[in-house]
mmCIF file of C-alpha atoms in Angstrom:
data_model
loop_
_atom_site.group_PDB
_atom_site.id
_atom_site.type_symbol
_atom_site.label_atom_id
_atom_site.label_comp_id
_atom_site.label_asym_id
_atom_site.label_seq_id
_atom_site.Cartn_x
_atom_site.Cartn_y
_atom_site.Cartn_z
ATOM 1 C CA MET A 1 -79.718 1.640 -51.845
ATOM 2 C CA GLY A 2 -83.005 0.613 -50.250
ATOM 3 C CA VAL A 3 -84.375 3.749 -48.246
ATOM 4 C CA THR A 4 -83.387 6.250 -50.634
ATOM 5 C CA PRO A 5 -85.315 5.180 -53.439
ATOM 6 C CA LYS A 6 -88.280 5.558 -51.139
ATOM 7 C CA LEU A 7 -87.904 8.760 -49.706
ATOM 8 C CA GLY A 8 -87.771 10.908 -52.314
ATOM 9 C CA ASN A 9 -87.022 14.285 -52.757
ATOM 10 C CA MET A 10 -86.124 15.092 -49.120
ATOM 11 C CA GLY A 11 -82.473 16.177 -49.344
ATOM 12 C CA VAL A 12 -82.714 18.644 -46.641
ATOM 13 C CA VAL A 13 -84.410 16.058 -43.819
ATOM 14 C CA THR A 14 -81.980 13.215 -44.654
ATOM 15 C CA SER A 15 -78.966 15.137 -44.803
ATOM 16 C CA THR A 16 -79.930 16.861 -40.809
ATOM 17 C CA VAL A 17 -80.611 13.271 -40.132
ATOM 18 C CA GLU A 18 -77.638 12.161 -41.026
ATOM 19 C CA GLU A 19 -75.409 15.031 -39.318
ATOM 20 C CA ALA A 20 -77.511 14.665 -35.986
ATOM 21 C CA VAL A 21 -77.152 10.809 -35.647
ATOM 22 C CA ASN A 22 -73.436 10.740 -36.921
ATOM 23 C CA TRP A 23 -72.386 13.089 -34.293
ATOM 24 C CA ALA A 24 -74.656 11.190 -31.984
ATOM 25 C CA ARG A 25 -72.325 7.960 -32.715
ATOM 26 C CA THR A 26 -69.004 9.518 -32.457
ATOM 27 C CA GLY A 27 -70.205 10.884 -28.984
ATOM 28 C CA ALA A 28 -70.358 7.587 -27.688
ATOM 29 C CA THR A 29 -68.928 4.988 -29.404
ATOM 30 C CA TRP A 30 -68.168 2.127 -26.600
ATOM 31 C CA PRO A 31 -65.441 0.360 -26.944
ATOM 32 C CA LEU A 32 -65.678 -3.706 -26.323
ATOM 33 C CA LEU A 33 -63.605 -4.885 -23.503
ATOM 34 C CA PHE A 34 -60.792 -6.986 -24.488
ATOM 35 C CA GLY A 35 -57.905 -7.061 -25.053
ATOM 36 C CA LEU A 36 -54.897 -9.410 -26.835
ATOM 37 C CA ALA A 37 -51.418 -8.505 -26.277
ATOM 38 C CA CYS A 38 -48.790 -5.901 -25.398
ATOM 39 C CA CYS A 39 -51.397 -2.751 -27.186
ATOM 40 C CA ALA A 40 -53.611 -3.840 -24.312
ATOM 41 C CA ILE A 41 -51.728 -2.262 -21.721
ATOM 42 C CA GLU A 42 -51.346 1.099 -23.953
ATOM 43 C CA TYR A 43 -54.808 0.632 -24.432
ATOM 44 C CA MET A 44 -55.647 0.878 -20.569
ATOM 45 C CA SER A 45 -53.189 3.712 -19.939
ATOM 46 C CA THR A 46 -55.423 5.515 -22.542
ATOM 47 C CA GLN A 47 -58.089 4.603 -20.341
ATOM 48 C CA ALA A 48 -56.612 5.853 -17.434
ATOM 49 C CA GLY A 49 -56.660 9.928 -16.320
ATOM 50 C CA ASN A 50 -53.718 11.012 -17.731
ATOM 51 C CA TYR A 51 -55.304 10.700 -21.505
ATOM 52 C CA ASP A 52 -58.493 9.630 -20.136
ATOM 53 C CA LEU A 53 -60.738 8.276 -23.089
ATOM 54 C CA ALA A 54 -63.781 9.572 -21.550
ATOM 55 C CA ARG A 55 -63.238 13.563 -22.789
ATOM 56 C CA PHE A 56 -64.248 11.456 -26.164
ATOM 57 C CA GLY A 57 -67.679 9.414 -24.788
ATOM 58 C CA MET A 58 -65.277 5.898 -24.498
ATOM 59 C CA GLU A 59 -65.418 5.885 -21.068
ATOM 60 C CA LEU A 60 -67.135 2.567 -20.959
ATOM 61 C CA ASN A 61 -65.985 -0.551 -21.995
ATOM 62 C CA ARG A 62 -68.468 -3.251 -22.509
ATOM 63 C CA ALA A 63 -67.643 -6.604 -21.302
ATOM 64 C CA SER A 64 -70.664 -7.307 -23.509
ATOM 65 C CA PRO A 65 -70.190 -7.688 -27.331
ATOM 66 C CA ARG A 66 -74.175 -6.933 -28.049
ATOM 67 C CA GLN A 67 -73.819 -3.160 -25.808
ATOM 68 C CA ALA A 68 -70.043 -2.475 -27.758
ATOM 69 C CA ASP A 69 -70.090 -0.213 -31.080
ATOM 70 C CA LEU A 70 -65.948 -0.371 -31.071
ATOM 71 C CA MET A 71 -63.625 -3.286 -31.638
ATOM 72 C CA ILE A 72 -60.528 -2.460 -30.821
ATOM 73 C CA VAL A 73 -58.233 -5.106 -31.635
ATOM 74 C CA ALA A 74 -55.258 -4.258 -29.216
ATOM 75 C CA GLY A 75 -52.510 -7.041 -29.765
ATOM 76 C CA ARG A 76 -51.639 -10.000 -32.288
ATOM 77 C CA VAL A 77 -53.967 -12.421 -33.370
ATOM 78 C CA THR A 78 -53.623 -15.990 -33.115
ATOM 79 C CA ARG A 79 -55.171 -18.585 -35.392
ATOM 80 C CA LYS A 80 -56.629 -20.180 -32.397
ATOM 81 C CA MET A 81 -57.552 -16.753 -31.358
ATOM 82 C CA ALA A 82 -59.535 -15.811 -34.813
ATOM 83 C CA PRO A 83 -62.844 -18.057 -34.295
ATOM 84 C CA VAL A 84 -63.172 -16.320 -31.048
ATOM 85 C CA VAL A 85 -62.749 -12.761 -32.419
ATOM 86 C CA ARG A 86 -64.695 -13.578 -35.169
ATOM 87 C CA GLN A 87 -67.371 -14.559 -32.628
ATOM 88 C CA LEU A 88 -67.395 -11.783 -30.332
ATOM 89 C CA TYR A 89 -67.201 -9.716 -34.292
ATOM 90 C CA ASP A 90 -70.172 -11.231 -35.054
ATOM 91 C CA GLN A 91 -72.023 -11.259 -31.860
ATOM 92 C CA MET A 92 -72.004 -7.042 -31.592
ATOM 93 C CA ALA A 93 -74.744 -5.055 -33.095
ATOM 94 C CA ASP A 94 -74.875 -2.838 -35.858
ATOM 95 C CA PRO A 95 -73.071 -0.202 -35.892
ATOM 96 C CA LYS A 96 -69.969 -1.793 -35.537
ATOM 97 C CA TRP A 97 -66.466 -0.175 -36.074
ATOM 98 C CA VAL A 98 -63.433 -1.882 -35.909
ATOM 99 C CA ILE A 99 -60.017 -0.751 -35.124
ATOM 100 C CA SER A 100 -56.668 -2.529 -35.663
ATOM 101 C CA MET A 101 -54.075 -1.085 -33.296
ATOM 102 C CA GLY A 102 -50.278 -1.651 -33.753
ATOM 103 C CA ASP A 103 -48.851 -3.961 -36.416
ATOM 104 C CA CYS A 104 -49.721 -7.189 -35.069
ATOM 105 C CA ALA A 105 -53.245 -6.856 -35.604
ATOM 106 C CA SER A 106 -52.365 -4.578 -38.864
ATOM 107 C CA CYS A 107 -50.560 -7.208 -40.544
ATOM 108 C CA GLY A 108 -48.923 -9.559 -38.283
ATOM 109 C CA GLY A 109 -45.768 -6.945 -37.334
ATOM 110 C CA VAL A 110 -42.686 -9.481 -36.531
ATOM 111 C CA TYR A 111 -44.456 -12.248 -36.297
ATOM 112 C CA ASN A 112 -44.144 -13.804 -40.071
ATOM 113 C CA ASN A 113 -44.852 -17.132 -38.844
ATOM 114 C CA TYR A 114 -47.485 -20.069 -38.864
ATOM 115 C CA ALA A 115 -49.492 -19.493 -35.618
ATOM 116 C CA ILE A 116 -50.371 -15.674 -35.918
ATOM 117 C CA VAL A 117 -53.066 -14.365 -38.170
ATOM 118 C CA GLN A 118 -50.604 -11.788 -40.966
ATOM 119 C CA GLY A 119 -53.162 -9.005 -40.333
ATOM 120 C CA VAL A 120 -57.038 -8.828 -38.892
ATOM 121 C CA ASP A 121 -58.673 -7.897 -41.815
ATOM 122 C CA GLU A 122 -58.408 -11.729 -42.986
ATOM 123 C CA ILE A 123 -60.973 -12.477 -40.408
ATOM 124 C CA ILE A 124 -63.220 -9.300 -39.696
ATOM 125 C CA PRO A 125 -63.397 -5.970 -41.736
ATOM 126 C CA VAL A 126 -61.000 -2.979 -40.125
ATOM 127 C CA ASP A 127 -62.003 0.638 -40.588
ATOM 128 C CA VAL A 128 -58.623 2.160 -39.346
ATOM 129 C CA TYR A 129 -55.562 1.055 -39.019
ATOM 130 C CA VAL A 130 -53.048 2.435 -36.221
ATOM 131 C CA ALA A 131 -49.173 2.428 -37.027
ATOM 132 C CA GLY A 132 -46.726 1.590 -33.724
ATOM 133 C CA CYS A 133 -45.429 -1.394 -31.644
ATOM 134 C CA PRO A 134 -47.164 -0.567 -29.265
ATOM 135 C CA PRO A 135 -48.972 2.424 -30.238
ATOM 136 C CA ARG A 136 -48.604 5.289 -27.764
ATOM 137 C CA PRO A 137 -52.216 6.577 -26.150
ATOM 138 C CA GLU A 138 -51.445 9.702 -28.444
ATOM 139 C CA GLN A 139 -51.252 6.997 -31.599
ATOM 140 C CA LEU A 140 -54.289 5.367 -30.353
ATOM 141 C CA MET A 141 -56.231 8.477 -29.917
ATOM 142 C CA HIS A 142 -55.323 9.949 -33.138
ATOM 143 C CA GLY A 143 -56.535 6.594 -35.257
ATOM 144 C CA ILE A 144 -60.201 6.862 -32.718
ATOM 145 C CA LEU A 145 -59.922 10.625 -34.464
ATOM 146 C CA THR A 146 -59.469 9.394 -37.562
ATOM 147 C CA LEU A 147 -62.432 7.286 -36.904
ATOM 148 C CA HIS A 148 -64.715 10.288 -36.041
ATOM 149 C CA GLU A 149 -63.887 11.583 -39.180
ATOM 150 C CA LYS A 150 -65.275 8.885 -40.822
ATOM 151 C CA ILE A 151 -67.969 7.881 -39.065
ATOM 152 C CA ARG A 152 -68.745 11.572 -39.750
ATOM 153 C CA GLY A 153 -68.898 10.660 -43.432
ATOM 154 C CA GLU A 154 -70.996 7.932 -43.299
ATOM 155 C CA ARG A 155 -74.120 8.279 -45.759
ATOM 156 C CA ILE A 156 -77.999 7.227 -44.768
ATOM 157 C CA SER A 157 -77.980 5.597 -47.782
ATOM 158 C CA ASP A 158 -74.603 3.165 -46.585
ATOM 159 C CA TRP A 159 -76.723 2.282 -43.432
ATOM 160 C CA ALA A 160 -79.855 0.681 -44.876
ATOM 161 C CA SER A 161 -77.774 -1.355 -47.402
ATOM 162 C CA MET B 1 -66.957 8.555 11.434
ATOM 163 C CA ASN B 2 -65.624 6.378 8.982
ATOM 164 C CA ILE B 3 -67.966 7.901 6.373
ATOM 165 C CA ILE B 4 -66.529 11.226 6.934
ATOM 166 C CA LYS B 5 -63.066 9.699 6.728
ATOM 167 C CA GLY B 6 -63.704 8.702 3.232
ATOM 168 C CA PHE B 7 -65.752 12.021 2.117
ATOM 169 C CA ALA B 8 -62.580 13.965 3.456
ATOM 170 C CA THR B 9 -60.756 12.012 1.033
ATOM 171 C CA THR B 10 -62.530 12.436 -1.674
ATOM 172 C CA PHE B 11 -63.533 16.009 -1.256
ATOM 173 C CA LYS B 12 -59.077 16.259 -0.571
ATOM 174 C CA HIS B 13 -58.868 15.259 -4.164
ATOM 175 C CA LEU B 14 -61.620 17.286 -5.797
ATOM 176 C CA ARG B 15 -59.374 20.349 -5.105
ATOM 177 C CA GLU B 16 -56.424 18.822 -6.979
ATOM 178 C CA GLU B 17 -55.917 20.315 -10.461
ATOM 179 C CA SER B 18 -56.483 17.618 -13.335
ATOM 180 C CA ILE B 19 -53.740 15.387 -15.078
ATOM 181 C CA THR B 20 -55.521 14.811 -17.907
ATOM 182 C CA LEU B 21 -53.929 15.725 -21.230
ATOM 183 C CA GLN B 22 -56.522 17.465 -23.727
ATOM 184 C CA TYR B 23 -54.586 15.483 -26.644
ATOM 185 C CA PRO B 24 -55.497 16.590 -29.925
ATOM 186 C CA GLU B 25 -54.945 20.445 -28.781
ATOM 187 C CA GLN B 26 -52.176 19.541 -26.577
ATOM 188 C CA VAL B 27 -49.157 16.844 -26.935
ATOM 189 C CA ARG B 28 -46.693 15.992 -24.038
ATOM 190 C CA PRO B 29 -43.256 16.642 -25.354
ATOM 191 C CA PHE B 30 -41.377 13.529 -26.368
ATOM 192 C CA GLN B 31 -38.638 11.686 -25.096
ATOM 193 C CA GLU B 32 -35.507 13.258 -27.515
ATOM 194 C CA ARG B 33 -34.609 9.342 -27.937
ATOM 195 C CA PHE B 34 -38.288 8.807 -28.716
ATOM 196 C CA LYS B 35 -38.402 6.805 -32.199
ATOM 197 C CA GLY B 36 -40.801 8.204 -34.582
ATOM 198 C CA ARG B 37 -41.558 8.358 -38.452
ATOM 199 C CA HIS B 38 -38.663 7.643 -40.293
ATOM 200 C CA HIS B 39 -36.808 10.976 -41.921
ATOM 201 C CA LEU B 40 -34.024 10.548 -45.237
ATOM 202 C CA ARG B 41 -31.342 13.003 -44.709
ATOM 203 C CA ARG B 42 -29.716 15.160 -47.230
ATOM 204 C CA TYR B 43 -26.240 16.646 -47.369
ATOM 205 C CA ASP B 44 -26.293 20.363 -47.132
ATOM 206 C CA ASN B 45 -25.858 21.024 -50.738
ATOM 207 C CA GLY B 46 -29.140 18.929 -51.734
ATOM 208 C CA LEU B 47 -27.597 15.538 -52.485
ATOM 209 C CA GLU B 48 -29.151 12.567 -50.729
ATOM 210 C CA LYS B 49 -27.345 10.901 -48.075
ATOM 211 C CA CYS B 50 -28.726 7.276 -48.744
ATOM 212 C CA ILE B 51 -26.505 5.493 -50.964
ATOM 213 C CA GLY B 52 -28.930 2.648 -51.889
ATOM 214 C CA CYS B 53 -26.847 0.496 -50.081
ATOM 215 C CA SER B 54 -29.955 -2.005 -48.669
ATOM 216 C CA LEU B 55 -28.398 -2.418 -45.429
ATOM 217 C CA CYS B 56 -31.447 -1.046 -43.454
ATOM 218 C CA SER B 57 -33.994 -3.585 -45.384
ATOM 219 C CA ALA B 58 -31.467 -6.096 -44.113
ATOM 220 C CA ALA B 59 -31.070 -5.147 -40.608
ATOM 221 C CA CYS B 60 -35.316 -4.623 -40.381
ATOM 222 C CA PRO B 61 -36.559 -7.312 -38.486
ATOM 223 C CA ALA B 62 -40.231 -6.804 -39.655
ATOM 224 C CA ASP B 63 -38.709 -6.825 -43.382
ATOM 225 C CA ALA B 64 -40.784 -3.273 -43.656
ATOM 226 C CA ILE B 65 -38.224 -1.548 -45.702
ATOM 227 C CA TRP B 66 -37.675 -2.147 -49.444
ATOM 228 C CA VAL B 67 -35.399 -0.264 -51.497
ATOM 229 C CA GLU B 68 -34.594 -0.397 -54.824
ATOM 230 C CA ALA B 69 -31.122 0.794 -56.120
ATOM 231 C CA ALA B 70 -30.436 2.581 -59.164
ATOM 232 C CA GLU B 71 -26.789 3.779 -60.646
ATOM 233 C CA ASN B 72 -25.516 7.432 -60.262
ATOM 234 C CA ASN B 73 -23.785 9.980 -63.383
ATOM 235 C CA ASP B 74 -22.382 12.746 -63.601
ATOM 236 C CA GLU B 75 -25.221 14.172 -65.564
ATOM 237 C CA GLN B 76 -27.873 13.193 -62.511
ATOM 238 C CA ARG B 77 -26.324 12.954 -59.572
ATOM 239 C CA PHE B 78 -28.511 12.059 -56.491
ATOM 240 C CA SER B 79 -26.474 11.095 -53.851
ATOM 241 C CA PRO B 80 -22.180 11.644 -53.576
ATOM 242 C CA GLY B 81 -21.878 7.453 -53.687
ATOM 243 C CA GLU B 82 -21.889 5.013 -56.660
ATOM 244 C CA ARG B 83 -25.963 4.533 -56.567
ATOM 245 C CA TYR B 84 -28.439 6.157 -55.139
ATOM 246 C CA ALA B 85 -32.125 4.694 -53.859
ATOM 247 C CA LYS B 86 -34.424 4.675 -56.805
ATOM 248 C CA THR B 87 -37.272 3.343 -54.741
ATOM 249 C CA TYR B 88 -37.327 4.360 -51.131
ATOM 250 C CA GLU B 89 -40.748 2.391 -49.285
ATOM 251 C CA ILE B 90 -41.281 1.858 -45.557
ATOM 252 C CA ASN B 91 -44.837 0.073 -44.623
ATOM 253 C CA MET B 92 -45.480 1.704 -41.736
ATOM 254 C CA LEU B 93 -47.557 -0.711 -40.241
ATOM 255 C CA ARG B 94 -45.430 -3.333 -40.220
ATOM 256 C CA CYS B 95 -42.545 -1.084 -39.348
ATOM 257 C CA ILE B 96 -41.726 -1.942 -35.148
ATOM 258 C CA PHE B 97 -39.911 1.871 -34.824
ATOM 259 C CA CYS B 98 -36.812 0.038 -33.226
ATOM 260 C CA GLY B 99 -34.078 2.200 -35.232
ATOM 261 C CA TYR B 100 -31.745 -0.958 -36.654
ATOM 262 C CA CYS B 101 -32.091 0.864 -40.127
ATOM 263 C CA GLU B 102 -30.765 3.709 -38.012
ATOM 264 C CA ASP B 103 -27.689 1.528 -36.494
ATOM 265 C CA ALA B 104 -27.333 0.377 -39.385
ATOM 266 C CA CYS B 105 -26.958 3.002 -42.269
ATOM 267 C CA PRO B 106 -23.257 3.397 -42.992
ATOM 268 C CA THR B 107 -24.263 7.127 -44.114
ATOM 269 C CA GLN B 108 -26.646 8.230 -41.189
ATOM 270 C CA ALA B 109 -29.220 8.576 -43.995
ATOM 271 C CA ILE B 110 -32.016 7.312 -42.073
ATOM 272 C CA GLU B 111 -33.217 9.103 -38.966
ATOM 273 C CA LEU B 112 -36.315 7.869 -36.783
ATOM 274 C CA GLY B 113 -38.390 11.276 -35.641
ATOM 275 C CA HIS B 114 -40.887 12.596 -33.678
ATOM 276 C CA GLU B 115 -43.848 12.454 -35.985
ATOM 277 C CA HIS B 116 -46.468 9.567 -34.309
ATOM 278 C CA GLN B 117 -49.807 10.277 -36.106
ATOM 279 C CA MET B 118 -50.036 7.599 -37.948
ATOM 280 C CA SER B 119 -53.396 6.013 -38.296
ATOM 281 C CA PHE B 120 -54.820 5.089 -42.227
ATOM 282 C CA THR B 121 -58.314 3.711 -43.245
ATOM 283 C CA ASP B 122 -56.920 2.156 -46.421
ATOM 284 C CA ARG B 123 -53.690 -0.161 -45.640
ATOM 285 C CA ARG B 124 -51.974 0.731 -48.873
ATOM 286 C CA ASP B 125 -52.197 4.297 -47.246
ATOM 287 C CA SER B 126 -49.215 2.541 -44.751
ATOM 288 C CA ILE B 127 -46.733 2.755 -47.528
ATOM 289 C CA PHE B 128 -44.367 5.889 -47.087
ATOM 290 C CA THR B 129 -42.544 6.614 -50.477
ATOM 291 C CA LYS B 130 -39.470 8.071 -51.252
ATOM 292 C CA GLU B 131 -41.119 11.254 -51.576
ATOM 293 C CA MET B 132 -43.081 11.411 -48.334
ATOM 294 C CA LEU B 133 -39.883 10.763 -46.133
ATOM 295 C CA ILE B 134 -36.728 12.623 -47.604
ATOM 296 C CA ASP B 135 -36.121 16.170 -46.183
ATOM 297 C CA ALA B 136 -37.005 19.479 -48.055
ATOM 298 C CA VAL B 137 -33.880 20.620 -49.734
ATOM 299 C CA PRO B 138 -31.829 22.778 -47.275
ATOM 300 C CA GLU B 139 -31.212 26.639 -47.814
ATOM 301 C CA GLY B 140 -28.639 26.701 -50.434
ATOM 302 C CA GLY B 141 -28.700 23.536 -51.535
ATOM 303 C CA GLN B 142 -29.765 22.418 -55.446
ATOM 304 C CA PRO B 143 -32.570 19.872 -55.632
ATOM 305 C CA THR B 144 -32.043 16.386 -56.849
ATOM 306 C CA PRO B 145 -30.874 15.239 -59.574
ATOM 307 C CA GLN B 146 -27.728 17.644 -59.917
ATOM 308 C CA LYS B 147 -25.480 18.003 -63.067
ATOM 309 C CA VAL B 148 -21.974 18.129 -61.488
ATOM 310 C CA GLU B 149 -18.437 18.069 -63.210
ATOM 311 C CA ALA B 150 -16.515 14.877 -64.290
ATOM 312 C CA GLY B 151 -14.966 12.776 -61.189
ATOM 313 C CA ALA B 152 -15.901 14.940 -58.000
ATOM 314 C CA PHE B 153 -17.265 12.331 -56.259
ATOM 315 C CA ASP B 154 -15.424 9.125 -57.146
ATOM 316 C CA ARG B 155 -15.900 6.757 -54.224
ATOM 317 C CA ALA B 156 -18.484 4.148 -53.701
ATOM 318 C CA ILE B 157 -19.215 5.448 -50.445
ATOM 319 C CA PRO B 158 -18.863 9.017 -49.480
ATOM 320 C CA ASP B 159 -16.616 10.292 -47.008
ATOM 321 C CA MET B 160 -18.704 11.017 -43.532
ATOM 322 C CA PRO B 161 -17.688 14.240 -42.078
ATOM 323 C CA ASP B 162 -18.554 12.521 -38.800
ATOM 324 C CA PRO B 163 -17.633 8.824 -38.860
ATOM 325 C CA LYS B 164 -19.077 6.826 -36.213
#
């Protein structure tokens, strides 16, 4: 919607711009610096030397949501934490993506009780779900690569809407 | 003098080999006991080991397994037992890979393998069906359902070659 009717017949230009922008976005998706539970430990070890997220341009964990592109919800989200997570998501500037890391963030996992949000997609839109309890660094990186694939498939018409 | 000491340490570590694993191309070998994605096993003749008893789903602490059993007959035999799993689904986003299903299984039909690459863009993809979980028919075996002679299988739980 929005942009494409105004552009007219510029297919070559828009697809090239799309490719260039998507390439740039996959090259530097800075994650937001926060962790909620034990998944955060695996997340930290993914950042460390052995697995080294810098290879994907993600070495920079921004503590400010204004500068972050990617939110990795690492751990169970309690009902008390849910408004905070939602506020952090709202404060992030577009374009923004969300990875729901692990079972608890994805669907509550073993914590099927009144205190835990049964899946973080109840409060924020999730792009990639990563299975595992907690996921190994390999599994998280597989999730990141899945997200990269998704970003590469984004269209200029989706940005404008 | 301290600054020279400091830089000496830096340059000493510069010469060291990198410990970083180049993940998608290179995968670190897992421990034998690592628990990854589930497999449903078959006997050598191609019959399924699962007899649809739902003990795995009873043992599952996360309620991730759904089993629906149906009766075998000699015209259409899926497993050597009385029943077989008509539907067998595991929600990989609920599963915590604890291996209790493996322990609970009386026929060792379910085993946790080493596949670990499971990320989904849609949560509906996370439900793995029986077709995705079951092993290929082994060499010399026949696919299920099999037509067998009457009275060949008369036990509710089949004889185990190596009972625990």
